[in-house]
Structure formats: structure tokens, C-alpha cells
GROMACS .gro file of C-alpha atoms in nm:
model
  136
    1UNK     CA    1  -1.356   0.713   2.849
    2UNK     CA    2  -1.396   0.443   2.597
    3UNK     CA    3  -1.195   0.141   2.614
    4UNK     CA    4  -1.126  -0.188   2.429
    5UNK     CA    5  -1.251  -0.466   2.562
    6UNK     CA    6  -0.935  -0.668   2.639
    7UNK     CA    7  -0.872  -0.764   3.030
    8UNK     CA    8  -1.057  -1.088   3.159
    9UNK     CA    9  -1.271  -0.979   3.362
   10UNK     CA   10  -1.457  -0.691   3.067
   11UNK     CA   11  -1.463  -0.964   2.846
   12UNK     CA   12  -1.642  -1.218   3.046
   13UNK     CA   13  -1.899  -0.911   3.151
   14UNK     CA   14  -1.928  -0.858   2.793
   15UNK     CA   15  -1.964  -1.212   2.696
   16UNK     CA   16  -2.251  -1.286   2.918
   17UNK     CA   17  -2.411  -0.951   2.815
   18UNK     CA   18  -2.397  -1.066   2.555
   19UNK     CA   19  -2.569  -1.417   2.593
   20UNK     CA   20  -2.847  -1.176   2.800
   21UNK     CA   21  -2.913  -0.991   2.544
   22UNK     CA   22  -3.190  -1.236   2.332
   23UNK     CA   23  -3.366  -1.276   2.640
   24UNK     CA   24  -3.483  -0.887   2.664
   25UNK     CA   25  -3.872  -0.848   2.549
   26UNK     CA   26  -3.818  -0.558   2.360
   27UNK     CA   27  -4.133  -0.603   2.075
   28UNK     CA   28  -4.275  -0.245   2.066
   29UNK     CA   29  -3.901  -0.026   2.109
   30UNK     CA   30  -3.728  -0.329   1.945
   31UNK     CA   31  -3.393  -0.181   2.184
   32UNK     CA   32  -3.298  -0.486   2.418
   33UNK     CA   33  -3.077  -0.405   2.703
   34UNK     CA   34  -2.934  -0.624   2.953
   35UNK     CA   35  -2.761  -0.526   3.279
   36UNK     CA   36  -2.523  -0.767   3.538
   37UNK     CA   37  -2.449  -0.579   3.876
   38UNK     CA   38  -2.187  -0.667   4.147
   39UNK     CA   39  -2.302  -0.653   4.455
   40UNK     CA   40  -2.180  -0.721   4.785
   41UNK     CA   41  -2.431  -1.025   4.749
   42UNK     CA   42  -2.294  -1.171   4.443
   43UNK     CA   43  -2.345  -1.124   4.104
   44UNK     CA   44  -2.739  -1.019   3.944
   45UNK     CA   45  -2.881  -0.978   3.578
   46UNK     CA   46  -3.186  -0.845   3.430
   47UNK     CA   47  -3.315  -0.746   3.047
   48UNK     CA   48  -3.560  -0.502   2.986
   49UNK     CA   49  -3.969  -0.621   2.967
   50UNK     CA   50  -4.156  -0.407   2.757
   51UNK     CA   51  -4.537  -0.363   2.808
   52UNK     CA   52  -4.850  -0.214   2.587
   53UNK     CA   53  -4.883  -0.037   2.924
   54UNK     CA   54  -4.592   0.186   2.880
   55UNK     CA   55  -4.506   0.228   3.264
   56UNK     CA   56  -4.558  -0.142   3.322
   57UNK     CA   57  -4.237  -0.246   3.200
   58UNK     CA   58  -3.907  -0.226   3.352
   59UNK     CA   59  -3.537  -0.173   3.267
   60UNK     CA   60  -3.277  -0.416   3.264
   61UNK     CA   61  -3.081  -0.242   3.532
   62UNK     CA   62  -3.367  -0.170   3.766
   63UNK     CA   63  -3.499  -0.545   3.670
   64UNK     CA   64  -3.133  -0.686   3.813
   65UNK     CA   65  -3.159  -0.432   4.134
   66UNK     CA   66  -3.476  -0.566   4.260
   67UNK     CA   67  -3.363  -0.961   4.179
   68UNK     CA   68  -3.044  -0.825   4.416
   69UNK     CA   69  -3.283  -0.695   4.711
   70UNK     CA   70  -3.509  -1.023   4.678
   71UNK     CA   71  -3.210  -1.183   4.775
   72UNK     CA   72  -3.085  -0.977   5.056
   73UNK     CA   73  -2.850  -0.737   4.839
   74UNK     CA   74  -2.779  -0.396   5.037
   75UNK     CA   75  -2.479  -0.261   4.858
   76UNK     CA   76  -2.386  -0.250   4.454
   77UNK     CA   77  -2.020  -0.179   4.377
   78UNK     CA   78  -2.076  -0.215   3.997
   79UNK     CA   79  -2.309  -0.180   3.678
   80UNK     CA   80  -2.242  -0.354   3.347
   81UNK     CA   81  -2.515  -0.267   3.106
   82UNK     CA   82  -2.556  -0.345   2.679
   83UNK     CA   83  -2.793  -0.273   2.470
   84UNK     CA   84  -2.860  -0.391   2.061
   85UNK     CA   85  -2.856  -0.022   1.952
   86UNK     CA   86  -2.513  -0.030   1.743
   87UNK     CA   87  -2.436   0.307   1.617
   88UNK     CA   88  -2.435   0.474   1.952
   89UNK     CA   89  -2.395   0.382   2.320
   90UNK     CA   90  -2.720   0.343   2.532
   91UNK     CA   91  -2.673   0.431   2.863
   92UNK     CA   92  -2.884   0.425   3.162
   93UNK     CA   93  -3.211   0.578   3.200
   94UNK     CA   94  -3.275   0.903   3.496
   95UNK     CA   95  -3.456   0.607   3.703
   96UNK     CA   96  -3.244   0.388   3.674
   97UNK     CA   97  -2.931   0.642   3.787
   98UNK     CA   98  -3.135   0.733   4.091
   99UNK     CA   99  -3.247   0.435   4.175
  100UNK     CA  100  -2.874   0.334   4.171
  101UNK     CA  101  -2.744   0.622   4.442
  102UNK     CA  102  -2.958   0.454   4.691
  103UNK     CA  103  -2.727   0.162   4.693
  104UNK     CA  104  -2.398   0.275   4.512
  105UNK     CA  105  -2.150   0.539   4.586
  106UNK     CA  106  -2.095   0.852   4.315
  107UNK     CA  107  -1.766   0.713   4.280
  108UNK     CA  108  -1.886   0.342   4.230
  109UNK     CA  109  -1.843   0.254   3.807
  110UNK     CA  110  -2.084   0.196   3.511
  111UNK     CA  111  -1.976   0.028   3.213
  112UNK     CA  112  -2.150   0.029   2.882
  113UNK     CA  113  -2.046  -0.160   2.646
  114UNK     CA  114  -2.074  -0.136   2.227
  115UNK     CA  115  -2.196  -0.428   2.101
  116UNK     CA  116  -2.125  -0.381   1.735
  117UNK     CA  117  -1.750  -0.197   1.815
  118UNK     CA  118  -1.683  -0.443   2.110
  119UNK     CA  119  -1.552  -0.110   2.322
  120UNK     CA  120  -1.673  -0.024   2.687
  121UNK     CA  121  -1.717   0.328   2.812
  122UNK     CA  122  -1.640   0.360   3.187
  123UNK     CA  123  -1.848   0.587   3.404
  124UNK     CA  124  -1.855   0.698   3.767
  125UNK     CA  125  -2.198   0.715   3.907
  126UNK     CA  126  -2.134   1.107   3.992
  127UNK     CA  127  -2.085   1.174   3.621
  128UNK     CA  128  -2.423   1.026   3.491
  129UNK     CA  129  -2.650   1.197   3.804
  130UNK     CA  130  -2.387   1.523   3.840
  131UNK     CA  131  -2.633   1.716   4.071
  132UNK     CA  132  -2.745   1.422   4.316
  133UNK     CA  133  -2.841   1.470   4.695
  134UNK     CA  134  -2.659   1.213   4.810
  135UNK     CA  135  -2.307   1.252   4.978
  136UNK     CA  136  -2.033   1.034   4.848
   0.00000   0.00000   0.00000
């Protein structure tokens, strides 16, 4: 469902996305993406790091997971994600969605937001990984 970014709290997400987004190393795909997650630890970002080595880099949601479990997270509730790719929304990758069921619930929310239309599209967890092991 895609929504304008009005309330508070959306813009402030998308603000700070925002201000993320520069900080993605992105030189080969030239597609930055930057990710906050709300855990029940706080609050955790991460861009994507691109590599020559191809499987040496890392997404911007999986970077802000593992900053989370450095620092004790054990539960996400939420997943904010942007990217720089304007005509489309960019949404998160198959490792990144199962890396997320280990600490969210199917019902938990994802939120992508359009940089260039300034509208958010709200996902559960469930809908992105529909045939998933894991119990809700």
C-alpha cells in the first residue's frame, strides 16, 4: 500500500534516510540504499558497501542487523529502508528477508520509501517471504 509521507514519525524515518543515503559505497551498481531498524534495543542504521569481490559486500539492511546484535539487539519490530533508484521502489533483497524472520515476526512492517515521489510503501514481513518456515 503506498502512502504519503505525512505523520511525524515517516517523515523523520525518511529524513534521516535520507541524510544516510550519501554515505552508501555504491561505485560499481551506483544504487545506494540505506536501512534504520527498530529494535527492542534502540534504533540501528546501515548503507550498503559494495566490493570488486561481489559477495564481499553487504546490504544496508543486513549491515544495520549485525550493528543491532553487536550491541545486544535480540528482537526487530521494524525496517525502514531507501534507496537512490527513483523510478521504481527497491525493496529488500531474499537475504536480507530471511535474515529478517530470525528476529522479526511475519506480521512485523517494512517500509520503503520513494525518494524522488516522497511516498512509502508499507509491507508486512509475511508478504515479502510468503512461503517462510517460521511460525508467526
Amino acid at each position: 500500500m503506498k502512502k504519503n509521507v505525512s505523520d511525524n514519525k515517516a517523515k523523520n524515518y525518511y529524513k534521516e534516510l535520507k541524510q544516510l543515503l550519501p554515505n552508501a559505497c555504491s561505485e560499481f551498481s551506483c544504487v545506494k540504499v540505506a536501512a534504520i531498524i527498530v529494535t527492542d534495543k534502540g534504533i540501528f542504521k546501515g548503507v550498503n558497501v559494495e566490493d570488486p569481490v561481489l559477495n564481499l559486500g553487504i546490504c544496508a539492511e543486513r549491515n544495520a542487523i549485525f550493528n543491532a546484535l553487536t550491541n545486544g539487539m535480540k528482537r526487530i519490530y521494524a525496517i525502514h529502508l531507501i534507496s537512490n533508484v527513483t523510478d521504481s521502489e527497491l525493496n529488500m533483497c531474499g537475504a536480507c528477508r530471511q535474515m529478517a524472520t530470525t528476529y522479526m515476526n511475519l506480521t512485523d512492517k517494512v517500509y520503503v520509501y520513494n525518494l524522488k515521489r516522497g511516498t512509502r510503501s508499507v509491507y508486512t514481513l509475511g508478504q515479502l517471504l510468503p512461503h517462510s518456515n517460521k511460525k508467526i
